[in-house]
mmCIF file of C-alpha atoms and ligand atoms in Angstrom:
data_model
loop_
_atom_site.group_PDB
_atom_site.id
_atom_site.type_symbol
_atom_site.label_atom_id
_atom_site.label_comp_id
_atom_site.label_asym_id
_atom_site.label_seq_id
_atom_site.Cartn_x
_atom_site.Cartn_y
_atom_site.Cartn_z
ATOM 1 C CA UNK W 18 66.079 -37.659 104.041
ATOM 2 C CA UNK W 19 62.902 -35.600 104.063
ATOM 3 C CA UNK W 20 63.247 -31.895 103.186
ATOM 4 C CA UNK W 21 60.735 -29.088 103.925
ATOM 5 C CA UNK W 22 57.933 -29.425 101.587
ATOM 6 C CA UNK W 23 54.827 -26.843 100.828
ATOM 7 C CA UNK W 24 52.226 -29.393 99.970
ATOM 8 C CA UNK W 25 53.415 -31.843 103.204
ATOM 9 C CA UNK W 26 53.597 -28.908 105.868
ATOM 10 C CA UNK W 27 50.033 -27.573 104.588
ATOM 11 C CA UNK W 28 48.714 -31.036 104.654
ATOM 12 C CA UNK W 29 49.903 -31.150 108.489
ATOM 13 C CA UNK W 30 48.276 -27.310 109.584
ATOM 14 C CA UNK W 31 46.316 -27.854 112.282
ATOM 15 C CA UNK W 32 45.713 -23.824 112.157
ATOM 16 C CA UNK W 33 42.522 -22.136 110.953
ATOM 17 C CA UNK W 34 44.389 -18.813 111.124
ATOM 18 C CA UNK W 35 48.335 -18.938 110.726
ATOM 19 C CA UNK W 36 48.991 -20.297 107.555
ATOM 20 C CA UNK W 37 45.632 -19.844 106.377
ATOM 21 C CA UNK W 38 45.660 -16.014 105.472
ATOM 22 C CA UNK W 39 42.675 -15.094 103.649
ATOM 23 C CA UNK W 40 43.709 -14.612 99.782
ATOM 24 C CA UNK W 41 47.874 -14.884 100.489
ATOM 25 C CA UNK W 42 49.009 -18.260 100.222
ATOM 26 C CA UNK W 43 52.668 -19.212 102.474
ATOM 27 C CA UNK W 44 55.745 -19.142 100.720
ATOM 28 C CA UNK W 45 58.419 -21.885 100.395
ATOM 29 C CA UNK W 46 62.259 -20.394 99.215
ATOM 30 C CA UNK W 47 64.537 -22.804 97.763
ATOM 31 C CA UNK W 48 67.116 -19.817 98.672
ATOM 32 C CA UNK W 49 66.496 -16.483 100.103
ATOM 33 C CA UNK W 50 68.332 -13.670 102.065
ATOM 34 C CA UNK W 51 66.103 -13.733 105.244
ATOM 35 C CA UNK W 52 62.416 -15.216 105.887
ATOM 36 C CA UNK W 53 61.934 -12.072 108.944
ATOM 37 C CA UNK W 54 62.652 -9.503 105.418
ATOM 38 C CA UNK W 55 60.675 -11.437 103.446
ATOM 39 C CA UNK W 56 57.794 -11.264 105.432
ATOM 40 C CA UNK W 57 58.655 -7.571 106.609
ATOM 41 C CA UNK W 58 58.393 -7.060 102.798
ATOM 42 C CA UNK W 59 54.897 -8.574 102.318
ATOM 43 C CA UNK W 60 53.348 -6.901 105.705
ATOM 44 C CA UNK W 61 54.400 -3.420 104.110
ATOM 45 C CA UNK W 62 52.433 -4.500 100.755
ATOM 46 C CA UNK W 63 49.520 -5.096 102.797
ATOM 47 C CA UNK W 64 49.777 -9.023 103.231
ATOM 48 C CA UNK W 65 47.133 -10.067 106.187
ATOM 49 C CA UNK W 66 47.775 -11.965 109.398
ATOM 50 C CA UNK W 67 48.912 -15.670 108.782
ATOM 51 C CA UNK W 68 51.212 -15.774 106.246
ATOM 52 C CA UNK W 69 54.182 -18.192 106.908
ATOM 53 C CA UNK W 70 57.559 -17.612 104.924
ATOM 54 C CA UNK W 71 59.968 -20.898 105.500
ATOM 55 C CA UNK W 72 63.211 -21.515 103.569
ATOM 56 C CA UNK W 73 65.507 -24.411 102.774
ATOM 57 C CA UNK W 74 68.449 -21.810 103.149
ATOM 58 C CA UNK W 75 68.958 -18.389 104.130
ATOM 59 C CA UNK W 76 72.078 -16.190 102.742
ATOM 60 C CA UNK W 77 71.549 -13.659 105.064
ATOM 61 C CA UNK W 78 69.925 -14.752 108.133
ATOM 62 C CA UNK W 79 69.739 -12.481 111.098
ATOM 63 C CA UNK W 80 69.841 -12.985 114.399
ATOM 64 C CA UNK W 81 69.779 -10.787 117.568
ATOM 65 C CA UNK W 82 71.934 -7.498 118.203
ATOM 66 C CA UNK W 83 72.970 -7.706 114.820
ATOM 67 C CA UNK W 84 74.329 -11.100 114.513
ATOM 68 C CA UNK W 85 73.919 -13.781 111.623
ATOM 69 C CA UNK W 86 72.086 -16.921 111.731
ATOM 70 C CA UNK W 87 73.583 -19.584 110.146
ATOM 71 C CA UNK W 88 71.473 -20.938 108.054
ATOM 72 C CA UNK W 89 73.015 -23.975 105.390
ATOM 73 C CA UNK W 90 70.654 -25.787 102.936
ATOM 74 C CA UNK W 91 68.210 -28.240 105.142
ATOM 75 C CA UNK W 92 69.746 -27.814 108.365
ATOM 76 C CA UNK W 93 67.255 -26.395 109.900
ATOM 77 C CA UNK W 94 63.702 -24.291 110.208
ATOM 78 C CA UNK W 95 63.384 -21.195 108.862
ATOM 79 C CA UNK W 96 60.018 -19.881 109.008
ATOM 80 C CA UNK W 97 58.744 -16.196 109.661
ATOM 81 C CA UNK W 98 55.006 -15.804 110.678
ATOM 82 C CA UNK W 99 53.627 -12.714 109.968
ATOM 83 C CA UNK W 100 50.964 -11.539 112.705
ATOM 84 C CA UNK W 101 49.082 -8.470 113.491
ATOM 85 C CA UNK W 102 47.956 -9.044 117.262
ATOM 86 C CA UNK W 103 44.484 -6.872 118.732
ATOM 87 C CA UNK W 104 47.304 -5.895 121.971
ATOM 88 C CA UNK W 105 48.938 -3.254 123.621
ATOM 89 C CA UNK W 106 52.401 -2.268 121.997
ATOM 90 C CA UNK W 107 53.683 -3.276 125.474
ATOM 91 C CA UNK W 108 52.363 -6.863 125.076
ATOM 92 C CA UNK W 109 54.658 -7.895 122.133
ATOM 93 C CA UNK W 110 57.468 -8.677 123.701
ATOM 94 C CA UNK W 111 55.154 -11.346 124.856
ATOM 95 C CA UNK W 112 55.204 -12.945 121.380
ATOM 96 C CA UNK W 113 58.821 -13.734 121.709
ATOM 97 C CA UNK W 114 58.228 -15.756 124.835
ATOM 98 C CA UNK W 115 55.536 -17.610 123.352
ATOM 99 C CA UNK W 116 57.042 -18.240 120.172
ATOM 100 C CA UNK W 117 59.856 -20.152 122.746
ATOM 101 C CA UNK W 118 57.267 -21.994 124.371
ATOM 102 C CA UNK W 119 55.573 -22.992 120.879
ATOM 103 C CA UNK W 120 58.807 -24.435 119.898
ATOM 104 C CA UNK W 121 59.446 -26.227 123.018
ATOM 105 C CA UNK W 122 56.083 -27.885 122.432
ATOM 106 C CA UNK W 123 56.667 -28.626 119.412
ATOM 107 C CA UNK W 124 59.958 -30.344 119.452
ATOM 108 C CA UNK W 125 58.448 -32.384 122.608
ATOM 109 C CA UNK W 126 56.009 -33.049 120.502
ATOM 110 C CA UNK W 127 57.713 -33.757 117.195
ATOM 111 C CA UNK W 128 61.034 -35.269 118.317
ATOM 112 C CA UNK W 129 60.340 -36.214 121.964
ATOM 113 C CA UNK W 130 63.221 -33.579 122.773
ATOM 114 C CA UNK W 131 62.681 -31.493 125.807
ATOM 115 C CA UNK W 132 64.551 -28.185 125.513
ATOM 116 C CA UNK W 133 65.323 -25.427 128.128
ATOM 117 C CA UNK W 134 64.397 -21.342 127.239
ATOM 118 C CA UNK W 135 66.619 -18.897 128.251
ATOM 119 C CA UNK W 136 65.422 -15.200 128.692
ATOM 120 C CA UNK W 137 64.997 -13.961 126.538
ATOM 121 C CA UNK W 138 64.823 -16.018 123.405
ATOM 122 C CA UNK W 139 67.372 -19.001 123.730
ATOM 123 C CA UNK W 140 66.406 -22.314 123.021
ATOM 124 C CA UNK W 141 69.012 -24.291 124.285
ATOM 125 C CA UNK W 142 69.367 -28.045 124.692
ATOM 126 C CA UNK W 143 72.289 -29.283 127.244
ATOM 127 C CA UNK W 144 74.167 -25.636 127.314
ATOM 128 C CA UNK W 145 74.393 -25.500 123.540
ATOM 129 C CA UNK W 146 71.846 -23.243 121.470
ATOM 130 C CA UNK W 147 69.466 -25.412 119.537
ATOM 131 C CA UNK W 148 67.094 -22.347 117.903
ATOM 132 C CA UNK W 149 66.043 -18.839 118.344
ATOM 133 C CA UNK W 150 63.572 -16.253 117.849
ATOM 134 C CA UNK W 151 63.839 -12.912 116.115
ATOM 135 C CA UNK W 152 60.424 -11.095 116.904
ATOM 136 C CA UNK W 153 60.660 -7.233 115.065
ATOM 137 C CA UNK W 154 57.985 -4.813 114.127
ATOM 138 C CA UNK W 155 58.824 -4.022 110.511
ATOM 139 C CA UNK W 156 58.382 -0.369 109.718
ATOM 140 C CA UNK W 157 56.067 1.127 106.696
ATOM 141 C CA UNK W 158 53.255 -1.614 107.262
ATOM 142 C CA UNK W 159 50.617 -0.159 108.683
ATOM 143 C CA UNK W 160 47.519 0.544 106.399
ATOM 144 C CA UNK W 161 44.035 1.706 107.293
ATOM 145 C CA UNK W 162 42.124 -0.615 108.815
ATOM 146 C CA UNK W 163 45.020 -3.242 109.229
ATOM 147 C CA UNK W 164 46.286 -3.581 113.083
ATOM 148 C CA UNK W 165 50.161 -3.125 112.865
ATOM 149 C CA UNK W 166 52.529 -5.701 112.231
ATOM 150 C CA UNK W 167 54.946 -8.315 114.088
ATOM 151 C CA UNK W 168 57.146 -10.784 112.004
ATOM 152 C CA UNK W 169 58.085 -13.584 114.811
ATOM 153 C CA UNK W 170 60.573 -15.029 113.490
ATOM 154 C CA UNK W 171 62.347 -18.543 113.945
ATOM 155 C CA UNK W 172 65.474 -20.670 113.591
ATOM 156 C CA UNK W 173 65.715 -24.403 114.870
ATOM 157 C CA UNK W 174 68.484 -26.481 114.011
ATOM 158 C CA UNK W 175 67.628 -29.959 112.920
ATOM 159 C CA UNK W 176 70.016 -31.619 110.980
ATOM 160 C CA UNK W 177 73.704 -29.501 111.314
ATOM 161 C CA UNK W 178 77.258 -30.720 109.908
ATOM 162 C CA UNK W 179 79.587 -29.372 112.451
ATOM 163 C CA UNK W 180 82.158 -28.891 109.857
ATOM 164 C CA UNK W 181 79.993 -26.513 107.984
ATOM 165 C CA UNK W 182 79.919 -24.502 111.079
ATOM 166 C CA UNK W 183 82.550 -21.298 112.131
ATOM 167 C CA UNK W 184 85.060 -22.518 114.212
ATOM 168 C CA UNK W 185 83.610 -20.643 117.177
ATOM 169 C CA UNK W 186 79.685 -21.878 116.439
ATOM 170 C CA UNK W 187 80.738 -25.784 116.691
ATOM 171 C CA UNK W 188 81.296 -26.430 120.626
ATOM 172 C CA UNK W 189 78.252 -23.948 121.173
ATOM 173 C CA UNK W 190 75.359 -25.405 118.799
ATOM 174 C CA UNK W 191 73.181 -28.235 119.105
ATOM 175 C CA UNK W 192 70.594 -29.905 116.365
ATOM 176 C CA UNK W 193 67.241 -32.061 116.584
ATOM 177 C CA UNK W 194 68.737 -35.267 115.206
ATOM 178 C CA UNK W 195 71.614 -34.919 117.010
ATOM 179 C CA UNK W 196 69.348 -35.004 120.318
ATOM 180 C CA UNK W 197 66.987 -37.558 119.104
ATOM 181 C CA UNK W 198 69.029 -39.871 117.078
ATOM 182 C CA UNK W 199 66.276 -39.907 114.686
ATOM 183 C CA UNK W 200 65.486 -38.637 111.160
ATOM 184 C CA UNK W 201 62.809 -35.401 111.435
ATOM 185 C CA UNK W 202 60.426 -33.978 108.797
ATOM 186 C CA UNK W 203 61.225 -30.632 108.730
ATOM 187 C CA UNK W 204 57.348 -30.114 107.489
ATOM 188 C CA UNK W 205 56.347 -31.677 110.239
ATOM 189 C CA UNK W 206 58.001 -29.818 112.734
ATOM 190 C CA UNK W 207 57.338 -26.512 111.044
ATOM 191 C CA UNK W 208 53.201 -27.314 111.154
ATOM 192 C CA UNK W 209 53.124 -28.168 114.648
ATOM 193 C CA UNK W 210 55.228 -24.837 115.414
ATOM 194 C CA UNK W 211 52.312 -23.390 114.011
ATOM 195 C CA UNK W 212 49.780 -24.759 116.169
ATOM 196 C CA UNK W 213 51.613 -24.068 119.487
ATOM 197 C CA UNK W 214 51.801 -20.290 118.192
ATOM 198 C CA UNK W 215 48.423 -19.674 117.196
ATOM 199 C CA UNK W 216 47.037 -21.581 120.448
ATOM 200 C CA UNK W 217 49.652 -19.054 122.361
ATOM 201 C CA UNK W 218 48.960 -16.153 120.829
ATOM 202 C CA UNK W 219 45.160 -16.983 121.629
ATOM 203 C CA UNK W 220 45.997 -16.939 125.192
ATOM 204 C CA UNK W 221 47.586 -13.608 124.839
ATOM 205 C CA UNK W 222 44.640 -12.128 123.017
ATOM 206 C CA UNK W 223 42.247 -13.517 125.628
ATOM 207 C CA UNK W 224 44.012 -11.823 128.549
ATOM 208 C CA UNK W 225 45.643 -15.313 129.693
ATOM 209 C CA UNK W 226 49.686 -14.486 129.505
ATOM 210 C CA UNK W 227 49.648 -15.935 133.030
ATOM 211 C CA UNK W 228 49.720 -19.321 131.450
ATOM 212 C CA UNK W 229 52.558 -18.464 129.202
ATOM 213 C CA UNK W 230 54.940 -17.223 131.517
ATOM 214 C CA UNK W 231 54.306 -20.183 133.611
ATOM 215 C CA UNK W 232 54.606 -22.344 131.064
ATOM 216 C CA UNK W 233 58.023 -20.540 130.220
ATOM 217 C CA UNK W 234 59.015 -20.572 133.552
ATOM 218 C CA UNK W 235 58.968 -24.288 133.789
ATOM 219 C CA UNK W 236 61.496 -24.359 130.480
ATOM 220 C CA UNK W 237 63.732 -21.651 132.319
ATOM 221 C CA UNK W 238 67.491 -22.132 132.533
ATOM 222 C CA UNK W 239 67.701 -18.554 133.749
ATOM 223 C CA UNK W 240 65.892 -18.407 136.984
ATOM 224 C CA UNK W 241 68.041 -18.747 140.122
ATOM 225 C CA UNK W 242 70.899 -18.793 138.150
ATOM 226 C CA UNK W 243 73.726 -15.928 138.476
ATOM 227 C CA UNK W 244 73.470 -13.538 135.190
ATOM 228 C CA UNK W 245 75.344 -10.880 133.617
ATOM 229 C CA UNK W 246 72.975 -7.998 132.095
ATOM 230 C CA UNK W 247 74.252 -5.553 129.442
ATOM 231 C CA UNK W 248 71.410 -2.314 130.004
ATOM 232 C CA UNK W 249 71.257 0.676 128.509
ATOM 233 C CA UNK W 250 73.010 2.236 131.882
ATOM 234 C CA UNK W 251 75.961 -0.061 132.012
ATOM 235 C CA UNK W 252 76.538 -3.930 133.017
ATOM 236 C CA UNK W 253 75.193 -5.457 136.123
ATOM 237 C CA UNK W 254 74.938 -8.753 137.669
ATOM 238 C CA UNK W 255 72.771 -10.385 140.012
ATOM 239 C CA UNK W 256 70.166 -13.287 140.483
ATOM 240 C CA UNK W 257 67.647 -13.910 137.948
ATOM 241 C CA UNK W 258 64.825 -14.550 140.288
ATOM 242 C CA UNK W 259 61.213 -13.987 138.636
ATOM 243 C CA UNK W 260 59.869 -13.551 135.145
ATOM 244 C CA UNK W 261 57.015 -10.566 134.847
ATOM 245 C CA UNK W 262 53.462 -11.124 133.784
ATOM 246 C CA UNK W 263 54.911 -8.920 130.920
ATOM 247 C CA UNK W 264 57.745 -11.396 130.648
ATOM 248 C CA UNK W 265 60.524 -8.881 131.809
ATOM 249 C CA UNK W 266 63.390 -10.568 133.911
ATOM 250 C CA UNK W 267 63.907 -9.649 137.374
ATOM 251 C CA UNK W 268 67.228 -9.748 138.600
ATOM 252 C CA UNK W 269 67.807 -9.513 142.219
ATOM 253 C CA UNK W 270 71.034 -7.856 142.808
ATOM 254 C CA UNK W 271 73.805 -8.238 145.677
ATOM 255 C CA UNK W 272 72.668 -5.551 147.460
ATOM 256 C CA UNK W 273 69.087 -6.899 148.080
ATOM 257 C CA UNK W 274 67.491 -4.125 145.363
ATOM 258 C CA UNK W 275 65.748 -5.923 142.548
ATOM 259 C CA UNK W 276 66.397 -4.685 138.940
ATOM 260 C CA UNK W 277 63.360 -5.513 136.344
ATOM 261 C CA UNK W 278 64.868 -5.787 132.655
ATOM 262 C CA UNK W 279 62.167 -5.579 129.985
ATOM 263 C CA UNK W 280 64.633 -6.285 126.660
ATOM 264 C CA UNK W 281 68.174 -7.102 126.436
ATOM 265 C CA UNK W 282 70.785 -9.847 126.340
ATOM 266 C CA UNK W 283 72.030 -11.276 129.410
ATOM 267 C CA UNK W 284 74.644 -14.410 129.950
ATOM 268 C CA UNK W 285 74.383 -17.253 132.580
ATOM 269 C CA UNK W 286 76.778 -18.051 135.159
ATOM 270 C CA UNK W 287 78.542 -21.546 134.605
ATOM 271 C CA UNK W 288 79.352 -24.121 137.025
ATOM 272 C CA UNK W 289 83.143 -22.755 136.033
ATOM 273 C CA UNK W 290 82.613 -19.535 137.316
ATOM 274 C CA UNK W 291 82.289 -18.378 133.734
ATOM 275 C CA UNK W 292 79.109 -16.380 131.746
ATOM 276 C CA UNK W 293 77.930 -17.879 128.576
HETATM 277 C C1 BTN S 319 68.657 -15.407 117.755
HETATM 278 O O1 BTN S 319 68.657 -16.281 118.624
HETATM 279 O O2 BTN S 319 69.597 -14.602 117.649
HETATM 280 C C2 BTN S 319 67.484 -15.322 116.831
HETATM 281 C C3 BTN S 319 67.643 -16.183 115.605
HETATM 282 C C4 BTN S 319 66.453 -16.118 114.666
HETATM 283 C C5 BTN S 319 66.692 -16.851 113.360
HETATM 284 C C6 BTN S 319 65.462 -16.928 112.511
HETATM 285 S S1 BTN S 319 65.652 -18.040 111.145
HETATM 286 C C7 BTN S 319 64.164 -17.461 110.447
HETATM 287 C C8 BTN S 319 64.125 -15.968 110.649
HETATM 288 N N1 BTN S 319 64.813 -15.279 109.578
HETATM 289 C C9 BTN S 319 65.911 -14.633 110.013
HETATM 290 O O3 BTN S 319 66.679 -13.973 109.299
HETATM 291 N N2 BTN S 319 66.057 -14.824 111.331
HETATM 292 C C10 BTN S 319 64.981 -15.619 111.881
#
């Protein structure tokens, strides 16, 4: 069984900038609380663009709205990329959607899996949640002449025991090997999540989100399906009809009015009449 390894996911970067931060080599954890703290931590010390955190295990990984991230020995990737992108503070949220579409490239790629994206930072494979993304803007790490910074974090599942899993996690989570039937290098995997983000966030630099979104859009399990939106003014529920060039969902309600949601959790309608 192969395990993620420094000197074998190195030897597999196809990157000349992530992973390949000038004077700050990646770090590999045996164990640590969180890889998005971790590289919160080095941004506010100064660290440059590039550097990759990954982990064998997480004690304390985090997930969205609050929530943990499961995260047993080798069951998974755990890797935080720490970036500082030349964009407006209204393009980030455009990292998260590329950091879904680098995955989904990857695992294509990697384990000939093709997985679906749900807005706004699902990856899900047959209804159950194979990985996700935890993009956040650490505070305190912003120095002179160093852009600001943007820890994109993410979780795929590989290799999962069900019976390690809550109770309530096992009927909803999916892994790699699982899917594939195959054994994965976690290194492997891990490099060529690299590549698809640095070629991404390329695009996004160059003015060319168009081709993300698309891209996205032809992952989506959210558009034309019937979602539930928690907003800041209350619940509402609608059509999810078309992703933004900013890569906000717009939800077309009963009424006819249209409803554009730039952040926020929503849950798909199920052929049971249900909203997972
Ligand atoms: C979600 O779907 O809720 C986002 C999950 C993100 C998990 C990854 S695992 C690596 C990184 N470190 C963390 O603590 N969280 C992210």
């Amino acid at each position: 069984m192969s395990i993620l390894d420094l000197e074998e996911f190195e030897s597999q970067l196809k990157t000349s900038l992530i992973g390949r931060a000038r004077g700050h080599g990646n770090e590999l954890w045996e164990t640590i609380g969180s890889t998005n703290d971790r590289a919160a931590e080095l941004a506010r010390q100064g660290a440059p663009a590039g550097v990759i955190v990954l982990a064998r295990q997480q004690t304390a990984g985090r997930g969205r709205q609050g929530r943990a991230w499961e995260s047993p020995a080798d069951s998974g990737i755990f890797m935080s990329v720490l970036l500082r992108p030349a964009c407006r503070q209204a393009d980030l949220p455009l990292h998260t959607l590329a950091a879904g579409v680098a995955v989904s490239r990857a695992v294509w790629q990697i384990a000939g899996v093709r997985v679906g994206l749900k807005w706004v930072n699902d990856i899900v494979a047959g209804g159950k949640k194979l990985g996700g993304i935890l993009a956040e803007v650490p505070g305190g790490s912003t120095r002179e002449h160093q852009r600001p910074a943007l820890v994109v974090g993410i979780g795929i599942n590989t290799r999962l025991s069900p019976e390690s899993l809550p109770d309530e996690l096992k009927a909803r989570v999916q892994w790699l090997e699982n899917l594939s039937g195959q054994p994965l290098d976690p290194s492997l995997l891990a490099a060529a999540v690299a590549y698809a983000l640095e070629e991404l966030c390329r695009l996004i630099e160059e003015g060319q989100a168009a081709s993300i979104i698309a891209e996205w859009k032809g992952h989506s399990v959210t558009l034309g399906r019937q979602v539930r939106a928690l907003t800041p003014s209350g619940e509402l529920e609608g059509t999810a009809v078309d992703l933004t060039d900013a890569g906000a969902l717009v939800i077309e309600l009963s009424s006819g009015q249209t409803v554009v949601l730039n952040a926020g959790e929503i849950t798909i309608r199920g052929i049971d009449g249900g909203y997972a």
